XYZ file of C-alpha atoms in Angstrom:
476
model
C -12.378 4.503 33.547
C -13.481 3.503 30.096
C -16.683 1.506 29.883
C -16.441 -2.172 28.819
C -18.488 -1.385 25.774
C -15.615 0.684 24.395
C -13.199 -2.184 24.650
C -12.581 -4.671 21.868
C -11.505 -8.292 22.096
C -8.118 -9.242 20.833
C -9.691 -11.604 18.295
C -11.543 -8.624 16.765
C -8.209 -6.742 16.491
C -6.781 -9.690 14.566
C -9.414 -9.350 11.826
C -9.124 -5.547 11.785
C -5.446 -5.859 11.269
C -5.741 -8.551 8.630
C -8.346 -6.690 6.547
C -6.285 -3.435 6.789
C -3.124 -5.113 5.620
C -4.007 -7.693 3.061
C -5.553 -7.831 -0.351
C -5.791 -10.047 -3.455
C -3.391 -7.815 -5.346
C -0.569 -8.668 -2.889
C -0.836 -12.331 -3.782
C -0.828 -11.614 -7.512
C 2.110 -9.176 -7.389
C 4.152 -11.554 -5.251
C 3.497 -14.387 -7.655
C 4.323 -12.480 -10.795
C 7.325 -10.358 -9.602
C 9.060 -13.157 -7.628
C 8.946 -16.057 -10.093
C 5.872 -17.939 -8.933
C 6.199 -20.186 -5.939
C 9.674 -18.816 -5.155
C 7.911 -15.906 -3.501
C 6.852 -18.150 -0.581
C 10.366 -18.032 0.935
C 10.435 -14.196 0.545
C 7.018 -13.786 2.148
C 8.069 -15.787 5.228
C 11.358 -13.839 5.545
C 9.599 -10.492 5.123
C 7.037 -11.243 7.755
C 9.544 -12.691 10.307
C 12.328 -10.038 9.975
C 10.290 -6.946 9.073
C 6.537 -7.044 9.628
C 6.470 -8.577 13.181
C 8.918 -6.006 14.730
C 7.214 -3.249 12.684
C 3.781 -4.140 14.088
C 4.985 -4.429 17.681
C 6.785 -1.030 17.424
C 3.544 0.472 16.213
C 1.827 -1.050 19.273
C 4.242 0.631 21.625
C 3.968 4.007 19.863
C 0.180 3.765 19.908
C 0.226 2.898 23.586
C 2.608 5.722 24.467
C 0.622 8.422 22.604
C -2.879 7.020 22.954
C -4.499 10.448 23.347
C -3.081 11.829 20.100
C -5.030 11.464 16.811
C -2.454 12.543 14.291
C -0.730 9.142 13.890
C 2.832 9.263 12.698
C 2.978 13.058 12.524
C 1.974 13.300 16.195
C 4.517 10.628 17.179
C 7.340 12.565 15.482
C 6.178 15.827 17.060
C 6.237 14.222 20.557
C 9.537 12.448 20.137
C 11.491 15.076 18.085
C 10.322 18.514 16.926
C 7.699 20.294 14.822
C 9.930 20.645 11.730
C 10.412 16.888 11.521
C 6.671 16.464 12.170
C 6.065 18.595 9.130
C 8.333 16.431 6.997
C 6.565 13.331 8.311
C 3.197 14.806 7.344
C 4.533 15.980 4.012
C 5.901 12.492 3.196
C 2.537 10.840 4.014
C 0.742 13.239 1.626
C 3.431 13.277 -1.102
C 3.677 9.513 -1.497
C -0.045 9.442 -2.265
C 0.580 11.388 -5.441
C 1.906 8.263 -7.297
C -0.857 6.186 -5.714
C -3.430 8.655 -7.059
C -1.816 8.470 -10.546
C -2.346 4.721 -10.483
C -5.909 4.591 -9.206
C -7.357 6.359 -12.310
C -5.694 3.770 -14.665
C -6.749 0.941 -12.385
C -10.364 2.163 -12.379
C -10.547 2.400 -16.146
C -9.016 -1.055 -16.483
C -11.573 -2.548 -14.082
C -14.472 -0.765 -15.838
C -13.228 -2.151 -19.183
C -13.194 -5.736 -17.881
C -16.638 -5.311 -16.357
C -18.060 -4.172 -19.681
C -16.019 -6.175 -22.307
C -14.922 -9.132 -20.096
C -11.463 -9.284 -21.662
C -8.213 -7.236 -21.879
C -8.269 -6.552 -25.628
C -10.570 -3.484 -25.584
C -8.416 -1.559 -23.036
C -5.009 -2.809 -24.206
C -5.673 -2.050 -27.906
C -6.248 1.680 -27.293
C -3.132 3.828 -27.955
C -1.381 4.777 -24.763
C -1.718 8.510 -25.311
C -5.540 8.219 -25.432
C -5.620 6.031 -22.302
C -3.443 8.485 -20.446
C -5.490 11.501 -21.556
C -8.632 9.696 -20.313
C -6.810 8.895 -17.049
C -5.884 12.567 -16.718
C -9.501 13.479 -17.386
C -10.596 11.088 -14.590
C -8.111 12.741 -12.218
C -9.416 16.233 -13.023
C -13.019 15.020 -12.547
C -12.279 13.457 -9.188
C -10.263 16.500 -8.068
C -13.396 18.548 -8.805
C -15.572 16.064 -6.883
C -13.152 16.256 -3.943
C -14.138 19.915 -3.591
C -17.846 19.016 -3.297
C -17.936 16.873 -0.175
C -17.147 13.146 0.509
C -19.698 11.680 2.923
C -21.391 9.032 0.795
C -18.156 8.209 -1.069
C -16.383 7.212 2.176
C -19.182 4.731 2.947
C -19.023 3.416 -0.612
C -15.219 2.993 -0.366
C -15.610 0.992 2.911
C -18.195 -1.243 1.198
C -16.018 -1.765 -1.888
C -12.921 -2.407 0.272
C -14.782 -5.026 2.337
C -16.066 -6.700 -0.857
C -12.569 -6.887 -2.336
C -11.238 -8.389 0.868
C -13.991 -11.055 0.911
C -13.480 -11.881 -2.766
C -9.722 -12.336 -2.146
C -10.441 -14.879 0.605
C -13.159 -16.595 -1.417
C -10.752 -16.918 -4.368
C -8.309 -19.029 -2.248
C -11.055 -21.188 -0.740
C -12.827 -21.785 -4.096
C -9.578 -22.469 -5.921
C -8.683 -25.287 -3.499
C -12.177 -26.721 -3.853
C -12.218 -26.500 -7.624
C -10.202 -29.698 -8.426
C -12.578 -31.687 -6.230
C -15.715 -30.229 -7.849
C -14.275 -30.130 -11.404
C -11.375 -32.626 -11.689
C -10.920 -32.037 -15.416
C -10.542 -28.205 -15.169
C -7.053 -28.228 -16.683
C -5.085 -27.302 -13.556
C -1.279 -27.066 -13.664
C 0.922 -29.419 -11.599
C 3.150 -27.813 -9.020
C 6.761 -28.891 -8.396
C 7.878 -28.109 -4.894
C 11.510 -28.850 -5.476
C 13.977 -26.674 -3.567
C 14.872 -24.548 -6.662
C 11.183 -23.762 -7.137
C 10.864 -22.398 -3.578
C 14.227 -20.672 -3.019
C 14.643 -17.433 -5.037
C 17.636 -16.499 -7.087
C 19.008 -13.454 -5.287
C 20.166 -10.993 -7.998
C 19.700 -7.326 -8.741
C 16.304 -7.991 -10.289
C 15.179 -9.746 -7.048
C 16.545 -7.003 -4.779
C 14.983 -4.251 -6.891
C 11.573 -5.870 -6.474
C 11.672 -6.227 -2.674
C 10.044 -2.828 -2.195
C 6.838 -4.360 -3.599
C 6.721 -6.760 -0.637
C 7.496 -3.953 1.829
C 4.680 -1.928 0.312
C 2.398 -4.997 0.670
C 2.979 -5.480 4.353
C 3.158 -1.780 5.396
C 0.507 0.477 6.828
C -0.092 -1.333 10.116
C 0.127 2.043 11.935
C -3.570 2.573 10.954
C -4.571 0.239 13.883
C -2.423 2.031 16.505
C -5.496 3.843 18.060
C -6.845 0.450 19.217
C -3.800 -0.697 21.259
C -5.260 0.682 24.487
C -8.845 -0.380 23.732
C -8.141 -4.120 23.999
C -9.860 -6.014 26.753
C -7.465 -7.221 29.456
C -3.714 -6.626 29.631
C -2.628 -4.901 26.355
C 0.977 -5.930 26.993
C -0.112 -9.592 26.506
C -3.210 -9.236 24.244
C -1.720 -6.883 21.631
C 1.345 -9.046 20.653
C -0.950 -12.069 20.711
C -3.276 -10.362 18.233
C -0.320 -9.255 16.021
C 1.175 -12.719 15.963
C -2.120 -14.351 14.945
C -2.760 -11.649 12.289
C 0.733 -12.266 10.942
C 0.116 -16.001 10.828
C -3.157 -15.439 8.945
C -1.396 -13.198 6.380
C 1.406 -15.715 5.966
C -1.089 -18.494 5.337
C -3.084 -16.362 2.945
C 0.171 -15.454 1.125
C 1.367 -19.083 0.836
C -1.958 -20.686 -0.025
C -2.842 -17.852 -2.352
C 0.545 -18.327 -4.168
C -0.141 -22.077 -4.521
C -3.648 -21.288 -5.862
C -2.047 -19.018 -8.444
C 0.386 -21.806 -9.339
C -2.538 -24.090 -10.186
C -3.771 -21.472 -12.706
C -0.756 -19.716 -14.258
C 2.515 -21.050 -15.620
C 5.277 -18.662 -14.444
C 7.379 -19.599 -17.438
C 4.646 -18.360 -19.704
C 4.441 -15.118 -17.725
C 8.228 -14.593 -18.068
C 8.363 -15.661 -21.730
C 8.610 -12.012 -22.886
C 8.327 -8.458 -21.573
C 4.942 -8.078 -23.266
C 3.653 -11.284 -21.627
C 4.891 -10.163 -18.236
C 3.291 -6.732 -18.508
C 0.009 -8.287 -19.687
C -0.148 -10.659 -16.680
C 0.825 -7.829 -14.288
C -2.061 -5.697 -15.582
C -4.666 -8.396 -16.184
C -3.740 -11.321 -13.969
C -6.233 -10.629 -11.216
C -9.152 -10.482 -13.707
C -7.959 -13.587 -15.545
C -7.780 -15.433 -12.224
C -11.467 -14.760 -11.428
C -12.405 -15.479 -15.029
C -10.771 -18.915 -14.856
C -12.225 -19.595 -11.426
C -15.770 -18.877 -12.796
C -15.175 -21.261 -15.669
C -13.999 -23.957 -13.303
C -17.352 -23.695 -11.529
C -19.366 -23.518 -14.743
C -20.646 -19.951 -14.173
C -18.874 -18.374 -17.175
C -17.675 -14.826 -16.537
C -19.938 -14.164 -13.550
C -17.100 -14.027 -10.988
C -15.042 -11.872 -13.371
C -17.938 -9.321 -13.584
C -18.458 -9.298 -9.799
C -14.721 -8.777 -9.109
C -14.450 -6.129 -11.853
C -17.495 -4.206 -10.526
C -16.206 -4.290 -6.940
C -12.769 -3.207 -8.155
C -14.186 -0.340 -10.312
C -16.024 1.143 -7.332
C -13.045 0.466 -5.033
C -10.487 2.082 -7.367
C -12.524 5.227 -8.087
C -13.726 5.792 -4.518
C -10.235 5.253 -3.190
C -8.942 7.741 -5.790
C -11.397 10.358 -4.400
C -10.510 9.711 -0.711
C -6.755 9.633 -1.538
C -7.023 13.110 -3.033
C -8.739 14.448 0.025
C -7.771 12.595 3.231
C -3.909 12.782 3.101
C -4.226 16.500 2.196
C -6.400 17.153 5.222
C -4.010 15.253 7.471
C -1.204 17.507 6.293
C -2.894 20.892 6.177
C -5.133 20.535 9.279
C -2.158 19.593 11.511
C -0.959 22.803 13.192
C 2.602 21.388 13.494
C 2.749 20.870 9.740
C 0.620 23.822 8.428
C 2.925 26.420 10.001
C 5.546 25.486 7.400
C 3.189 25.636 4.419
C 2.394 28.795 2.356
C -1.008 30.168 3.327
C -2.248 29.911 -0.295
C -2.312 26.123 0.084
C -4.409 26.461 3.205
C -7.273 28.176 1.391
C -10.697 26.473 1.804
C -13.889 26.782 -0.108
C -17.376 26.973 1.415
C -17.478 23.179 1.791
C -14.245 23.038 3.718
C -12.182 21.573 0.855
C -8.542 22.795 0.324
C -9.004 23.933 -3.259
C -5.440 25.037 -3.878
C -4.023 21.881 -2.311
C -6.323 19.772 -4.532
C -5.090 21.807 -7.519
C -1.508 20.914 -6.546
C -2.514 17.212 -6.464
C -3.918 17.600 -10.015
C -0.680 19.194 -11.246
C 1.658 16.625 -9.671
C -0.464 13.597 -10.349
C -1.279 14.830 -13.839
C 2.487 15.248 -14.555
C 3.067 11.520 -13.799
C 0.080 10.447 -15.933
C 1.005 12.567 -18.920
C 4.689 11.639 -18.706
C 3.583 8.033 -19.486
C 1.569 9.071 -22.568
C 4.314 7.874 -24.885
C 5.039 4.565 -23.134
C 4.283 1.723 -25.648
C 1.206 -0.032 -24.299
C -1.348 0.636 -21.571
C -0.332 -2.595 -19.845
C 3.258 -1.288 -19.477
C 1.894 1.865 -17.859
C 0.151 -0.226 -15.141
C 3.292 -2.271 -14.509
C 5.375 0.922 -14.214
C 2.899 2.443 -11.780
C 3.036 -0.692 -9.634
C 6.797 -0.501 -9.481
C 6.696 3.306 -8.922
C 4.299 2.863 -5.947
C 6.551 0.082 -4.605
C 9.398 2.619 -4.415
C 7.542 5.708 -3.261
C 4.808 4.492 -0.869
C 7.112 2.682 1.617
C 8.994 5.978 2.226
C 6.233 6.966 4.682
C 6.925 3.908 6.816
C 10.476 5.192 7.651
C 8.977 7.895 9.827
C 7.392 5.140 12.040
C 10.893 3.830 12.775
C 12.324 7.340 13.279
C 9.615 7.963 15.879
C 10.289 4.605 17.590
C 14.033 5.068 17.666
C 13.576 8.592 19.111
C 11.149 7.237 21.702
C 13.611 4.558 22.939
C 16.653 6.862 22.623
C 15.404 9.944 24.502
C 11.879 9.410 25.819
C 12.160 6.228 27.873
C 10.466 7.887 30.801
C 7.172 8.188 28.984
C 4.489 5.868 30.389
C 2.883 3.173 28.193
C 0.793 0.120 28.866
C 2.587 -1.912 26.220
C 6.243 -2.283 25.315
C 7.610 -4.164 22.289
C 10.705 -4.986 24.329
C 11.851 -4.005 27.769
C 15.494 -3.903 26.608
C 16.328 -0.441 25.293
C 19.257 -1.659 23.153
C 17.076 -4.281 21.420
C 14.392 -1.624 20.740
C 16.939 0.751 19.206
C 18.368 -2.083 17.100
C 14.979 -2.977 15.578
C 14.074 0.653 14.995
C 17.278 1.178 13.089
C 16.973 -2.213 11.339
C 13.487 -1.594 9.961
C 14.395 1.883 8.914
C 17.480 0.672 6.939
C 15.583 -2.226 5.383
C 12.857 0.129 4.145
C 15.407 2.695 2.828
C 17.483 -0.001 1.095
C 14.425 -1.519 -0.549
C 13.215 1.866 -1.816
C 16.687 2.705 -3.233
C 17.214 -0.704 -4.816
C 13.687 -0.541 -6.203
C 14.680 2.423 -8.331
C 16.768 0.217 -10.528
C 15.119 -1.035 -13.708
C 16.236 -2.390 -17.072
C 13.596 -0.051 -18.569
C 15.439 3.309 -18.659
C 12.233 5.438 -18.696
C 10.827 3.549 -15.677
C 14.145 4.012 -13.757
C 14.167 7.747 -14.617
C 10.519 7.960 -13.389
C 11.351 6.176 -10.150
C 14.302 8.516 -9.448
C 12.747 11.825 -10.578
C 9.353 11.397 -8.893
C 10.572 11.073 -5.236
C 13.326 13.729 -5.926
C 10.718 16.247 -7.056
C 8.403 15.493 -4.140
C 11.300 15.779 -1.572
C 12.495 19.031 -3.214
C 8.973 20.506 -3.025
C 8.734 19.486 0.632
C 11.988 21.373 1.312
C 10.961 24.458 -0.688
C 7.536 25.070 0.970
C 8.921 26.004 4.425
C 11.289 28.493 2.736
C 8.345 30.110 0.943
C 6.363 30.282 4.180
C 9.289 31.861 5.980
C 9.545 34.533 3.299
C 5.820 35.075 3.485
C 5.994 35.540 7.308
C 8.906 37.982 7.005
C 6.797 40.217 4.751
């Protein structure tokens, strides 16, 4: 029996879940891409119909396969077969390519704000030079990834925690600002029905993948399902419900705080204005907040510094960690050509890292001729909104397979005792994710739409080709 010191209270799991899921960028993206306060309705709908069943399914999978450390890949292996486990592992790695392409740009943007304290310096540089610099950053961090990651992982944890705290502080300080500085020049909010209920059109539907991306990734806390004090069948759903409530409150109050600062009509006045807010809005928010409190650009500098460290350290870990999860899993690596399994003396997969540099670099360089560095950041946000949620679909495949053919497996916690209800929610969440990803590929910007179609197509094709190459290699 496990010692009590290894158990965690359900209240601790709530905060672990909240900090894993939520960040300031989610509030900003929701506000900008969903017409200001209209996003409130969409947040509530997304949490109720998607995130809650998603989190509870993860709880059941984690409880069922509590002794396995491979996450989604292991779940697919146990509920289906090794070939599908490879595809799950491949998807988890492949979607990080677009994420990696965005982190370099994000880090340079944060560094520019920290030094110059405005958007002009970064935005005035011709796109081709910005993208070449971003490509150089990618190559540098790919090299660093071959040299060991110990201190960087600790730095990333510290930066991530700082960004989380700053996001919460922003909301609290923004609500206190009108009391402390009544003449700060805040905007008045109109909570009429038409300002809360979104206009459902193609533009709205094509943006939903951004919300799916924002609430996804809860499978990271699956190892803790069986470590909760007391009855996990009662304590885990309680923790998930409270974490969901906290995220909903943060989303709603954060949206209102944004509404006190930024006029959504000004954001939507032109394509250039929208792109500028999408790229710089988070920095402007902390800059305004600092001025409300009479400390000038201090909060902007603190936020930019934390974000610079966070973006670059996350870039380094995203190059290494997903690659290790794919190549070190025996169920996945048996389908991968042995060249990609080559390690150096420090244990880094050098050829795998080179593949990351090629694929990530292709996305970066393809955007060299996009007019404006701010447009590049907006395109990368939309691209990640389409590609990153693809990995969540494997969670629902695993859950559906568990309830369909593995009901006899023992678990301390069940999302629902009714098998039919379980199958319905597994299929429902899979279809919602798939639909949002496909709809998210639409864009009025033709280059952006091509990028969002070609990128996942190339990554899927590569995932299908590698097992063929390995089979030929084995036959020789």
